[in-house]
Coordinates of C-alpha atoms in Angstrom, one line a residue:
M13 CA 49.7 -19.0 27.8
W14 CA 46.0 -19.8 27.8
K15 CA 43.3 -21.4 25.6
F16 CA 39.7 -20.4 26.0
S17 CA 36.8 -22.8 25.3
L18 CA 33.7 -21.2 24.1
N19 CA 31.6 -24.1 24.9
N20 CA 31.9 -23.1 28.7
A21 CA 30.6 -19.7 28.2
K22 CA 27.1 -20.5 29.2
N23 CA 25.7 -17.0 28.9
C24 CA 26.3 -13.4 28.0
K25 CA 26.9 -12.3 31.6
Q26 CA 29.7 -15.0 32.0
L27 CA 31.4 -14.1 29.0
R28 CA 31.3 -10.3 29.8
A29 CA 32.8 -11.1 33.1
F30 CA 35.6 -13.2 31.6
Y31 CA 36.5 -10.2 29.4
A32 CA 36.6 -7.8 32.3
S33 CA 39.8 -6.0 33.0
D34 CA 39.9 -7.1 36.6
A35 CA 40.5 -10.8 36.5
K36 CA 39.2 -11.2 40.1
T37 CA 35.7 -9.9 39.1
A38 CA 35.6 -12.4 36.3
T39 CA 36.6 -15.2 38.6
A40 CA 33.9 -14.3 41.1
T41 CA 31.1 -13.9 38.4
T42 CA 31.9 -17.2 36.8
T43 CA 32.3 -19.5 39.8
A44 CA 29.3 -21.6 38.7
A45 CA 30.8 -22.2 35.0
Q46 CA 34.6 -21.4 35.1
P47 CA 36.1 -21.5 31.6
T48 CA 38.6 -24.2 31.2
I49 CA 42.1 -22.6 31.1
I50 CA 45.0 -25.0 30.2
Q51 CA 48.5 -24.0 30.7
M52 CA 51.4 -24.7 28.1
G53 CA 53.0 -28.3 29.1
T54 CA 49.8 -29.6 30.8
T55 CA 48.3 -32.7 29.2
T56 CA 44.7 -33.2 28.6
A57 CA 44.5 -35.9 31.3
D58 CA 46.0 -33.5 34.0
V59 CA 43.1 -30.9 33.4
S60 CA 40.9 -32.2 36.0
T61 CA 43.5 -32.4 38.6
A62 CA 45.5 -29.2 37.6
K63 CA 45.1 -26.3 40.0
P64 CA 43.9 -23.2 38.4
P65 CA 46.5 -20.6 37.6
P66 CA 46.6 -17.4 39.7
A67 CA 44.3 -14.6 38.4
T68 CA 46.1 -12.5 35.8
P69 CA 44.9 -10.0 33.5
L70 CA 43.7 -11.3 30.0
I71 CA 46.2 -11.0 27.2
L72 CA 44.5 -10.7 23.9
P73 CA 46.1 -11.0 20.5
K74 CA 47.3 -7.5 19.2
M75 CA 44.8 -5.9 16.7
P76 CA 45.8 -5.2 13.2
A77 CA 47.6 -1.9 12.7
I78 CA 45.8 1.0 11.0
P79 CA 46.5 0.9 7.2
K80 CA 49.1 3.5 6.1
S81 CA 46.4 5.2 4.1
L82 CA 44.7 6.2 7.1
E83 CA 47.6 7.2 9.4
T84 CA 47.9 10.8 10.2
P85 CA 50.2 12.6 7.9
S86 CA 53.6 13.7 9.5
S87 CA 52.7 17.2 8.6
V88 CA 49.4 17.1 10.9
Q89 CA 51.1 15.1 13.6
T90 CA 53.7 17.8 14.1
E91 CA 50.9 20.5 14.2
K92 CA 50.4 21.3 17.8
S93 CA 46.9 22.5 17.4
V94 CA 45.7 19.4 15.8
C95 CA 45.5 15.9 17.6
P96 CA 46.2 12.8 15.5
F97 CA 43.4 10.6 14.5
D98 CA 44.7 7.9 17.0
N99 CA 43.7 10.3 19.8
V100 CA 40.0 10.5 18.9
P101 CA 38.3 9.0 22.0
G102 CA 36.2 5.9 21.9
P103 CA 35.8 2.5 23.3
Q104 CA 38.4 -0.2 22.8
S105 CA 37.6 -3.5 21.3
L106 CA 36.5 -5.4 24.4
K107 CA 34.7 -2.4 25.8
V108 CA 32.7 -2.1 22.4
I109 CA 31.5 -5.8 22.8
S110 CA 30.6 -5.2 26.4
Q111 CA 28.6 -1.9 25.7
L112 CA 27.0 -3.1 22.6
W113 CA 25.9 -6.5 23.9
S114 CA 22.4 -5.5 24.8
Y115 CA 22.0 -3.9 21.2
V116 CA 23.0 -7.0 19.3
P117 CA 20.1 -9.5 18.8
A118 CA 21.5 -12.8 19.8
L119 CA 20.7 -15.8 17.6
S120 CA 21.9 -18.0 20.5
T121 CA 24.3 -17.3 23.4
E122 CA 27.0 -19.7 22.1
F123 CA 26.6 -18.4 18.6
T124 CA 26.7 -14.9 19.4
A125 CA 29.7 -15.4 21.9
G126 CA 31.5 -17.4 19.2
T127 CA 31.2 -14.7 16.6
L128 CA 32.2 -11.9 18.8
F129 CA 35.2 -13.9 19.9
Q130 CA 36.3 -14.7 16.5
A131 CA 35.7 -11.1 15.4
M132 CA 38.3 -9.9 17.9
N133 CA 40.9 -12.0 16.0
L134 CA 39.3 -11.6 12.5
G135 CA 38.4 -8.0 12.4
K136 CA 38.6 -7.4 8.8
F137 CA 36.9 -10.6 7.9
F138 CA 33.9 -9.5 10.0
G139 CA 34.0 -6.0 8.9
N140 CA 30.6 -6.0 7.4
L141 CA 29.0 -8.3 9.8
L142 CA 27.6 -5.6 12.1
S143 CA 25.7 -2.4 11.4
W144 CA 26.5 0.7 13.3
G145 CA 23.4 2.5 12.1
G146 CA 21.2 1.8 15.2
N147 CA 19.0 3.7 17.5
A148 CA 20.0 7.3 18.2
K149 CA 19.7 6.7 22.0
F150 CA 22.5 4.2 21.5
F151 CA 24.7 6.9 20.3
Q152 CA 23.9 9.1 23.1
K153 CA 25.6 6.7 25.5
F154 CA 28.7 7.0 23.6
F155 CA 28.6 10.8 23.5
N156 CA 28.0 10.9 27.2
V157 CA 31.2 8.9 27.9
Y158 CA 33.6 10.1 25.3
G159 CA 32.4 13.4 24.3
P160 CA 31.1 15.0 21.0
V161 CA 33.4 13.1 18.7
V162 CA 33.6 9.3 19.1
R163 CA 35.6 6.9 17.1
L164 CA 34.6 3.3 17.0
H165 CA 37.5 0.9 15.8
G166 CA 38.6 -2.6 16.5
P167 CA 36.9 -6.0 16.0
F168 CA 34.2 -5.2 13.6
G169 CA 36.2 -3.7 10.8
G170 CA 37.0 -0.2 9.6
D171 CA 36.9 3.1 11.6
V172 CA 33.5 4.7 12.3
L173 CA 33.2 8.3 13.5
L174 CA 30.1 9.4 15.5
L175 CA 29.1 13.0 15.5
S176 CA 26.1 14.9 16.9
R177 CA 27.2 18.6 16.9
P178 CA 25.8 20.9 14.0
E179 CA 29.3 22.6 13.7
H180 CA 31.0 19.1 13.2
A181 CA 28.3 18.1 10.8
S182 CA 28.8 21.2 8.8
I183 CA 32.5 20.2 8.1
V184 CA 31.4 16.9 6.8
F185 CA 28.8 18.2 4.4
Q186 CA 30.8 21.3 3.2
S187 CA 33.6 19.0 2.2
E188 CA 31.5 16.3 0.4
G189 CA 31.7 17.7 -3.2
A190 CA 29.2 17.4 -6.0
Q191 CA 29.1 13.7 -5.8
P192 CA 28.9 12.6 -2.0
V193 CA 29.2 8.9 -0.9
R194 CA 26.5 7.6 1.3
A195 CA 26.6 4.1 2.4
C196 CA 23.6 2.6 3.9
L197 CA 20.8 -0.1 3.1
D198 CA 23.2 -2.8 2.2
S199 CA 20.3 -5.3 2.1
V200 CA 18.6 -3.3 -0.6
E201 CA 21.9 -3.0 -2.4
K202 CA 22.6 -6.7 -2.4
Y203 CA 19.0 -7.4 -3.6
R204 CA 19.5 -5.1 -6.6
L205 CA 23.0 -6.1 -7.7
Q206 CA 23.1 -9.8 -6.7
H207 CA 19.6 -11.1 -6.7
R208 CA 18.1 -8.9 -9.5
R209 CA 21.6 -8.2 -11.1
L210 CA 20.7 -4.8 -11.9
R211 CA 23.5 -2.4 -13.1
Q212 CA 22.8 0.1 -10.4
A213 CA 21.6 0.0 -6.7
G214 CA 19.3 2.9 -7.1
P215 CA 19.4 6.8 -6.7
F216 CA 19.4 6.5 -2.8
L217 CA 22.2 4.1 -2.7
M218 CA 24.2 5.2 -5.9
S219 CA 27.2 7.6 -6.1
G220 CA 29.2 9.0 -8.8
P221 CA 28.5 10.1 -12.3
E222 CA 25.6 7.6 -12.8
W223 CA 24.0 9.0 -9.6
E224 CA 24.5 12.6 -10.8
K225 CA 22.8 11.9 -14.0
I226 CA 19.6 10.5 -12.5
H227 CA 19.7 13.2 -9.8
E228 CA 19.6 15.9 -12.6
T229 CA 16.9 14.3 -14.5
L230 CA 14.7 14.2 -11.4
E231 CA 15.4 17.7 -10.2
K232 CA 13.1 19.8 -12.3
P233 CA 10.2 17.6 -12.4
L234 CA 10.3 17.1 -8.7
F235 CA 10.7 20.8 -7.9
N236 CA 7.8 21.6 -10.4
S237 CA 5.5 18.7 -8.8
P238 CA 3.8 20.7 -5.9
M239 CA 2.3 23.2 -8.3
Q240 CA 1.8 20.6 -11.1
H241 CA 0.0 18.0 -9.0
F242 CA -1.7 20.3 -6.4
K243 CA -5.2 19.7 -7.4
T244 CA -4.7 15.7 -7.5
I245 CA -3.2 15.8 -4.0
D246 CA -6.0 18.1 -2.9
L247 CA -8.5 15.2 -4.0
I248 CA -6.6 12.6 -2.3
C249 CA -6.5 14.6 1.0
D250 CA -10.4 14.7 0.7
Q251 CA -10.5 11.0 0.4
F252 CA -8.4 10.8 3.5
V253 CA -10.7 13.0 5.3
E254 CA -13.6 10.7 4.4
R255 CA -11.6 7.8 5.4
V256 CA -11.4 9.3 9.0
F257 CA -15.0 9.8 9.1
S258 CA -15.7 6.1 8.2
V259 CA -13.1 4.3 10.4
R260 CA -13.4 6.1 13.7
N261 CA -15.3 4.4 16.5
L262 CA -18.0 5.7 18.8
Q263 CA -15.4 7.5 20.9
D264 CA -14.1 9.3 17.7
E265 CA -10.9 7.2 17.9
M266 CA -8.9 5.8 15.0
P267 CA -8.3 2.1 14.8
K268 CA -4.9 0.7 15.7
T269 CA -4.3 0.1 12.0
F270 CA -4.6 3.9 11.3
K271 CA -0.8 3.9 10.7
N272 CA -1.5 2.0 7.5
D273 CA -4.3 4.4 6.4
I274 CA -1.7 7.2 6.5
L275 CA 0.7 5.1 4.5
K276 CA -2.0 4.5 1.9
W277 CA -2.5 8.2 1.6
C278 CA 1.2 8.6 1.1
L279 CA 1.6 5.9 -1.5
E280 CA -1.4 7.2 -3.4
C281 CA 0.5 10.7 -3.6
V282 CA 3.7 9.0 -4.6
C283 CA 2.0 7.2 -7.4
S284 CA -0.1 10.1 -8.6
V285 CA 2.9 12.2 -8.8
T286 CA 5.4 9.6 -10.4
L287 CA 2.9 7.8 -12.8
K288 CA 0.5 10.7 -13.1
R289 CA -2.4 8.3 -12.2
K290 CA -4.2 7.3 -8.9
L291 CA -4.2 3.6 -8.3
G292 CA -6.9 3.4 -5.7
F293 CA -5.1 3.3 -2.3
M294 CA -7.8 5.5 -0.9
D295 CA -10.8 3.5 -2.3
P296 CA -13.7 4.1 0.0
T297 CA -14.7 0.3 -0.3
G298 CA -11.4 -0.9 1.1
L299 CA -8.5 -2.6 -0.8
S300 CA -8.6 -6.1 -2.2
P301 CA -5.6 -8.0 -1.4
N302 CA -5.2 -9.1 -5.0
S303 CA -5.5 -5.6 -6.4
D304 CA -2.5 -3.7 -7.6
P305 CA -2.6 -1.1 -4.7
G306 CA -3.4 -3.9 -2.2
Q307 CA -0.4 -5.8 -3.2
I308 CA 1.9 -2.7 -3.3
L309 CA 0.8 -2.0 0.3
E310 CA 1.4 -5.4 1.4
G311 CA 4.9 -5.4 -0.3
V312 CA 6.0 -1.9 1.1
I313 CA 5.0 -2.9 4.6
G314 CA 6.6 -6.2 4.4
A315 CA 9.8 -4.9 2.7
T316 CA 10.2 -2.1 5.3
E317 CA 10.0 -4.5 8.1
A318 CA 12.5 -6.8 6.5
I319 CA 15.0 -3.9 5.9
R320 CA 15.0 -3.0 9.5
K321 CA 15.6 -6.5 10.5
C322 CA 18.4 -6.8 8.0
E323 CA 20.1 -3.5 8.6
Y324 CA 20.5 -3.6 12.4
G325 CA 22.4 -6.2 14.3
F326 CA 24.3 -9.0 12.8
H327 CA 24.3 -9.1 8.9
I328 CA 24.2 -12.8 8.9
W329 CA 22.0 -12.6 5.7
K330 CA 25.3 -11.5 3.7
F331 CA 26.4 -15.2 4.2
V332 CA 23.3 -17.2 4.6
E333 CA 19.6 -16.7 3.7
T334 CA 17.8 -15.5 6.9
P335 CA 14.0 -15.1 7.1
A336 CA 14.4 -11.4 7.1
W337 CA 16.3 -11.6 3.8
R338 CA 13.9 -14.0 2.2
S339 CA 11.0 -11.6 3.3
L340 CA 12.8 -8.5 1.7
V341 CA 13.4 -10.6 -1.6
K342 CA 9.7 -11.7 -1.7
N343 CA 8.3 -8.2 -0.9
C344 CA 10.5 -6.3 -3.4
D345 CA 9.9 -8.8 -6.1
L346 CA 6.1 -8.4 -5.5
I347 CA 6.4 -4.6 -5.8
D348 CA 8.7 -4.8 -9.0
S349 CA 6.3 -7.2 -10.7
I350 CA 3.4 -4.7 -10.4
L351 CA 5.6 -1.5 -11.0
G352 CA 6.9 -3.2 -14.2
K353 CA 3.3 -3.2 -15.6
Y354 CA 3.0 0.6 -15.1
V355 CA 6.4 1.3 -16.5
E356 CA 5.4 -0.7 -19.6
R357 CA 2.1 1.4 -19.9
A358 CA 4.3 4.6 -19.6
Q359 CA 6.4 3.4 -22.5
S360 CA 3.3 2.7 -24.6
T361 CA 2.0 6.1 -23.8
L362 CA 5.2 7.8 -25.0
R363 CA 5.1 5.9 -28.2
E364 CA 1.6 7.2 -29.0
K365 CA 2.5 10.8 -28.0
K366 CA 3.8 12.4 -31.3
D367 CA 4.4 15.8 -30.0
I368 CA 5.4 16.5 -26.4
K369 CA 5.2 20.3 -26.1
S370 CA 6.0 20.5 -22.4
M371 CA 7.4 18.4 -19.6
E372 CA 4.3 19.1 -17.7
D373 CA 2.4 16.9 -20.2
I374 CA 4.2 13.8 -19.0
S375 CA 4.7 12.0 -15.8
I376 CA 8.1 11.8 -13.9
I377 CA 8.5 8.1 -15.0
E378 CA 7.9 9.2 -18.6
S379 CA 10.6 12.0 -18.3
L380 CA 13.1 9.4 -17.2
L381 CA 12.3 7.1 -19.9
L382 CA 12.9 9.7 -22.5
K383 CA 16.5 9.7 -21.5
D384 CA 18.6 7.6 -23.9
D385 CA 21.3 6.7 -21.1
I386 CA 18.6 5.9 -18.4
L387 CA 17.5 2.2 -18.5
V388 CA 14.1 0.8 -17.6
E389 CA 15.6 -0.9 -14.6
D390 CA 16.8 2.5 -13.4
V391 CA 13.3 3.9 -13.7
M392 CA 12.2 0.8 -11.5
T393 CA 14.7 1.6 -8.7
V394 CA 13.6 5.2 -8.7
M395 CA 10.0 4.2 -8.2
L396 CA 10.8 1.7 -5.4
D397 CA 13.1 4.1 -3.6
M398 CA 10.1 6.6 -3.7
L399 CA 7.7 4.0 -2.4
L400 CA 10.0 2.6 0.5
I401 CA 11.9 5.5 1.6
G402 CA 9.8 8.6 0.5
A403 CA 6.3 7.3 1.4
N404 CA 7.6 6.0 4.8
A405 CA 9.3 9.4 5.6
T406 CA 6.2 11.3 4.7
A407 CA 4.1 9.0 6.9
H408 CA 6.5 9.4 9.7
S409 CA 6.3 13.1 9.5
I410 CA 2.5 13.4 9.3
S411 CA 2.1 11.0 12.1
F412 CA 4.2 13.0 14.5
L413 CA 2.9 16.4 13.4
L414 CA -0.7 15.3 14.3
Y415 CA 0.8 13.9 17.5
H416 CA 2.5 17.2 18.6
L417 CA -0.5 19.1 17.7
S418 CA -2.7 16.9 19.7
K419 CA -0.4 17.4 22.7
A420 CA -0.3 21.2 22.3
P421 CA -3.7 22.4 22.2
R422 CA -2.5 26.2 22.3
C423 CA -0.6 25.5 19.1
Q424 CA -3.5 23.7 17.5
K425 CA -5.8 26.5 18.1
K426 CA -3.4 29.0 16.7
L427 CA -2.9 26.9 13.6
Y428 CA -6.7 26.4 13.2
D429 CA -7.1 30.2 13.4
E430 CA -4.4 30.9 10.7
I431 CA -6.2 28.3 8.5
M432 CA -9.6 29.7 8.9
K433 CA -8.3 33.3 7.9
Q434 CA -7.6 31.8 4.5
S435 CA -10.1 31.6 1.7
K436 CA -12.5 28.6 1.8
E437 CA -10.8 26.9 -1.1
I438 CA -7.3 26.0 -0.4
T439 CA -4.7 27.0 -3.0
M440 CA -0.9 26.7 -3.4
N441 CA -0.6 30.4 -2.5
S442 CA -2.8 30.1 0.6
L443 CA -0.6 27.3 1.6
Q444 CA 2.5 29.4 1.3
N445 CA 0.9 32.3 3.2
Q446 CA 0.5 30.1 6.2
P447 CA 3.8 30.9 8.3
Y448 CA 2.6 29.2 11.4
L449 CA 1.8 26.0 9.6
Q450 CA 5.4 25.9 8.1
A451 CA 6.7 26.5 11.5
C452 CA 4.7 23.6 12.9
I453 CA 6.1 21.3 10.1
K454 CA 9.6 22.2 10.9
E455 CA 9.2 22.1 14.7
S456 CA 7.6 18.5 14.4
M457 CA 10.5 17.4 12.1
R458 CA 13.2 18.8 14.3
L459 CA 11.8 16.8 17.1
N460 CA 11.2 13.7 15.1
P461 CA 13.1 13.7 11.9
P462 CA 12.0 11.0 9.5
I463 CA 15.6 9.8 8.9
P464 CA 17.4 10.6 12.3
I465 CA 20.8 9.2 11.3
L466 CA 22.6 10.5 8.4
N467 CA 25.9 8.8 7.1
R468 CA 28.7 9.9 4.8
V469 CA 32.1 8.7 3.6
L470 CA 34.5 11.7 4.3
A471 CA 35.5 13.0 0.9
K472 CA 38.8 14.5 2.1
D473 CA 41.0 14.9 5.1
A474 CA 39.3 17.1 7.7
V475 CA 39.8 18.7 11.2
I476 CA 36.9 18.2 13.5
H477 CA 37.0 19.2 17.1
K478 CA 40.7 19.7 16.6
Y479 CA 41.2 16.0 15.7
F480 CA 42.5 15.1 12.2
I481 CA 40.1 12.9 10.5
P482 CA 41.4 11.0 7.4
K483 CA 39.7 10.9 4.1
G484 CA 37.5 7.6 3.7
T485 CA 36.4 7.6 7.3
Y486 CA 32.8 6.4 7.6
V487 CA 30.8 9.0 9.5
L488 CA 27.4 8.8 11.1
I489 CA 25.7 12.0 12.2
A490 CA 22.9 11.7 14.8
V491 CA 20.6 14.4 13.5
H492 CA 17.9 13.5 16.1
L493 CA 20.5 14.5 18.9
A494 CA 21.9 17.6 17.2
S495 CA 18.3 19.0 17.0
L496 CA 17.8 18.6 20.8
R497 CA 20.8 20.4 22.0
E498 CA 19.9 23.3 24.3
E499 CA 22.7 25.6 23.0
Y500 CA 20.9 25.7 19.7
F501 CA 17.2 25.4 20.8
E502 CA 16.1 26.6 24.1
D503 CA 13.8 24.2 25.8
A504 CA 14.7 21.8 23.1
K505 CA 12.4 19.0 24.0
T506 CA 9.2 21.1 23.8
F507 CA 7.2 21.6 20.8
R508 CA 7.4 25.3 20.2
P509 CA 6.7 26.3 16.5
E510 CA 7.1 30.0 17.4
R511 CA 11.0 29.6 17.7
W512 CA 10.8 29.4 13.8
L513 CA 9.1 32.7 13.5
S514 CA 11.1 34.9 15.9
Q515 CA 14.6 35.4 17.2
E516 CA 14.2 32.8 19.9
I517 CA 16.8 30.7 18.2
S518 CA 20.3 31.5 19.6
P519 CA 22.8 33.4 17.3
L520 CA 24.8 30.1 17.0
A521 CA 21.8 28.1 16.0
Q522 CA 20.8 30.8 13.5
E523 CA 24.3 30.5 12.0
L524 CA 24.1 26.9 11.9
Q525 CA 20.5 26.4 11.5
V526 CA 20.7 24.4 8.4
F527 CA 22.9 21.9 10.3
A528 CA 21.0 22.0 13.6
S529 CA 17.9 20.5 12.0
M530 CA 18.3 18.4 8.9
P531 CA 15.1 16.3 8.3
F532 CA 15.6 16.2 4.7
G533 CA 19.4 15.9 4.9
H534 CA 21.7 18.2 3.5
G535 CA 23.8 19.0 0.2
P536 CA 23.5 17.2 -3.2
K537 CA 22.2 14.0 -1.5
S538 CA 19.3 15.9 0.4
C539 CA 15.8 14.8 -0.3
Q540 CA 14.8 16.2 -3.9
A541 CA 11.1 15.9 -3.1
K542 CA 11.1 18.0 0.2
E543 CA 9.0 20.6 -1.3
L544 CA 6.5 18.2 -2.5
A545 CA 6.4 16.5 1.0
Q546 CA 5.9 19.8 2.8
M547 CA 3.0 20.7 0.4
E548 CA 1.3 17.2 0.8
I549 CA 1.6 17.5 4.6
G550 CA 0.5 21.1 4.8
L551 CA -2.6 20.5 2.5
L552 CA -3.7 17.4 4.6
I553 CA -3.2 19.3 7.9
N554 CA -5.4 22.1 6.3
K555 CA -8.0 19.7 5.6
L556 CA -8.0 17.8 8.8
L557 CA -7.9 20.8 11.2
K558 CA -10.9 22.4 9.3
K559 CA -13.1 19.4 10.2
F560 CA -11.6 18.1 13.5
Y561 CA -10.0 18.8 16.8
I562 CA -7.2 16.3 17.4
E563 CA -6.5 14.5 20.6
Y564 CA -4.2 11.7 21.5
N565 CA -4.8 10.0 25.0
Y566 CA -2.3 7.2 25.3
G567 CA 0.7 8.9 26.7
E568 CA 4.0 9.8 24.9
L569 CA 4.4 8.6 21.3
E570 CA 8.0 7.8 20.5
S571 CA 10.0 7.2 17.3
S572 CA 11.9 4.0 16.5
N573 CA 14.9 6.4 15.7
S574 CA 16.4 4.2 13.2
L575 CA 16.5 4.4 9.4
L576 CA 13.0 4.2 8.0
A577 CA 11.9 5.4 11.4
T578 CA 8.3 4.7 12.6
P579 CA 6.0 5.4 15.6
T580 CA 6.5 2.9 18.3
K581 CA 2.8 2.7 19.3
P582 CA -0.5 2.6 17.3
L583 CA -1.8 6.1 16.2
N584 CA -5.1 6.0 18.2
F585 CA -5.9 9.7 17.5
R586 CA -9.2 11.0 18.5
F587 CA -10.8 13.2 15.7
V588 CA -13.6 15.2 17.3
D589 CA -15.9 17.0 14.8
R590 CA -15.7 20.9 15.0
V591 CA -19.0 22.5 15.9

């Protein structure tokens, strides 16, 4: 028997060595600070003179058994063609800790070591302490070691299944039913349900009949919004082009803050569609910090960064108020306070309208307010979701499309030629008659999806890769990795829009194309505003390429590949006037 003192684990390296399966390796690595080992029957006074026991393998407490509800049914266990859930490969508890160590932001060595050690013994208690929704490159390491289906189980709570192949994703999505369950953004959920004490967590987080009700209400207005709001978005794109002219330097380069200019354009588009009014994000004189759009911009940037910090790594904010949690509350409260004014105005407008002949006469927010069973607080969560998630996703997509075009001059020239063949005035029809533009948008989103990791709770028992997977298993699908597989896309890491216009995609990829590239998700929980986003992106690219040749001279641009993904470097694009 043994006893381990955490105070003697002076650094991560020593602790990892102590947990190594080869005790000799641990002894050699921790010579400078050997953990105190006390044998049964040895008094405290004898510790200093007692000889250290011979090196023996570390024996850990037995982990809790899998609940009966998750055990493989006997009918499946006896089926020779299907392996039981227990056989799904993946790292064991101590291996998980060792491999994840560099991905867990340490508050301090002793605190992190202590938490992980306790988690080994109290797996269920710490079940929600860690997030598995991290960087896509992190997932690739698991797939490289364990294969296409990986099960994470042990110290951090319930089972998590990692997938990256389109055929496996198709099984998950095809079995999810009309009301799929998506579990993510715990910090936003806590903010709404516990801090604001709302009845629902919002459409992005909700499930069940309440989600379906809001989903159905939004479906038609969002589907019709590209045509209905085309002229307004066209004017906002013109303002963006003028912004490019005004902020570029003598070398025709954009400032390091150009990412915020793209976000302003996205926020103006969102507000124009949902509120049916422009708030002034693209004001040529700039934004006053105290103005409504200035405060919304500040709130969205601050809340987005706070969500990223809260969602990845230790979820300490679930137990104590961390700086990231306080920032999230502060910024979301700021956004809500401003949006509340516009929702009140929408209510007043509806009271003044005696006869609404068509839904096109009202905004999306007003259409929600007309529903008796949808509360004002539900409308607020819809708005906040569109600002935080929708605007960020569109900003990410336009940023990487500009980047890929700048790095592929041939593609940029081909797209420019297609655009110039159209009439001088851009219309909805002319956008729809630009197949190469649509191919460029698809290809850019394949390479850099705005939400690279999708998650679902398995709706029913399934067989994936000949493994039985029980209902209720939490599944993470690495969309970014699925769309880079060579068996589905030849030369997968290269920007080649032509692949979407020909038969270059392999027969297997054609069959599973919808699952090989899922930038907007899939199924009932897919993005309802995807047609609107594609229209906005296509219209802006038309405007920019007519005026400028685009370059990027700062090496490779990568995405953070996390939820609410963002470019990892400043967007110093060079916009050169076309002669």
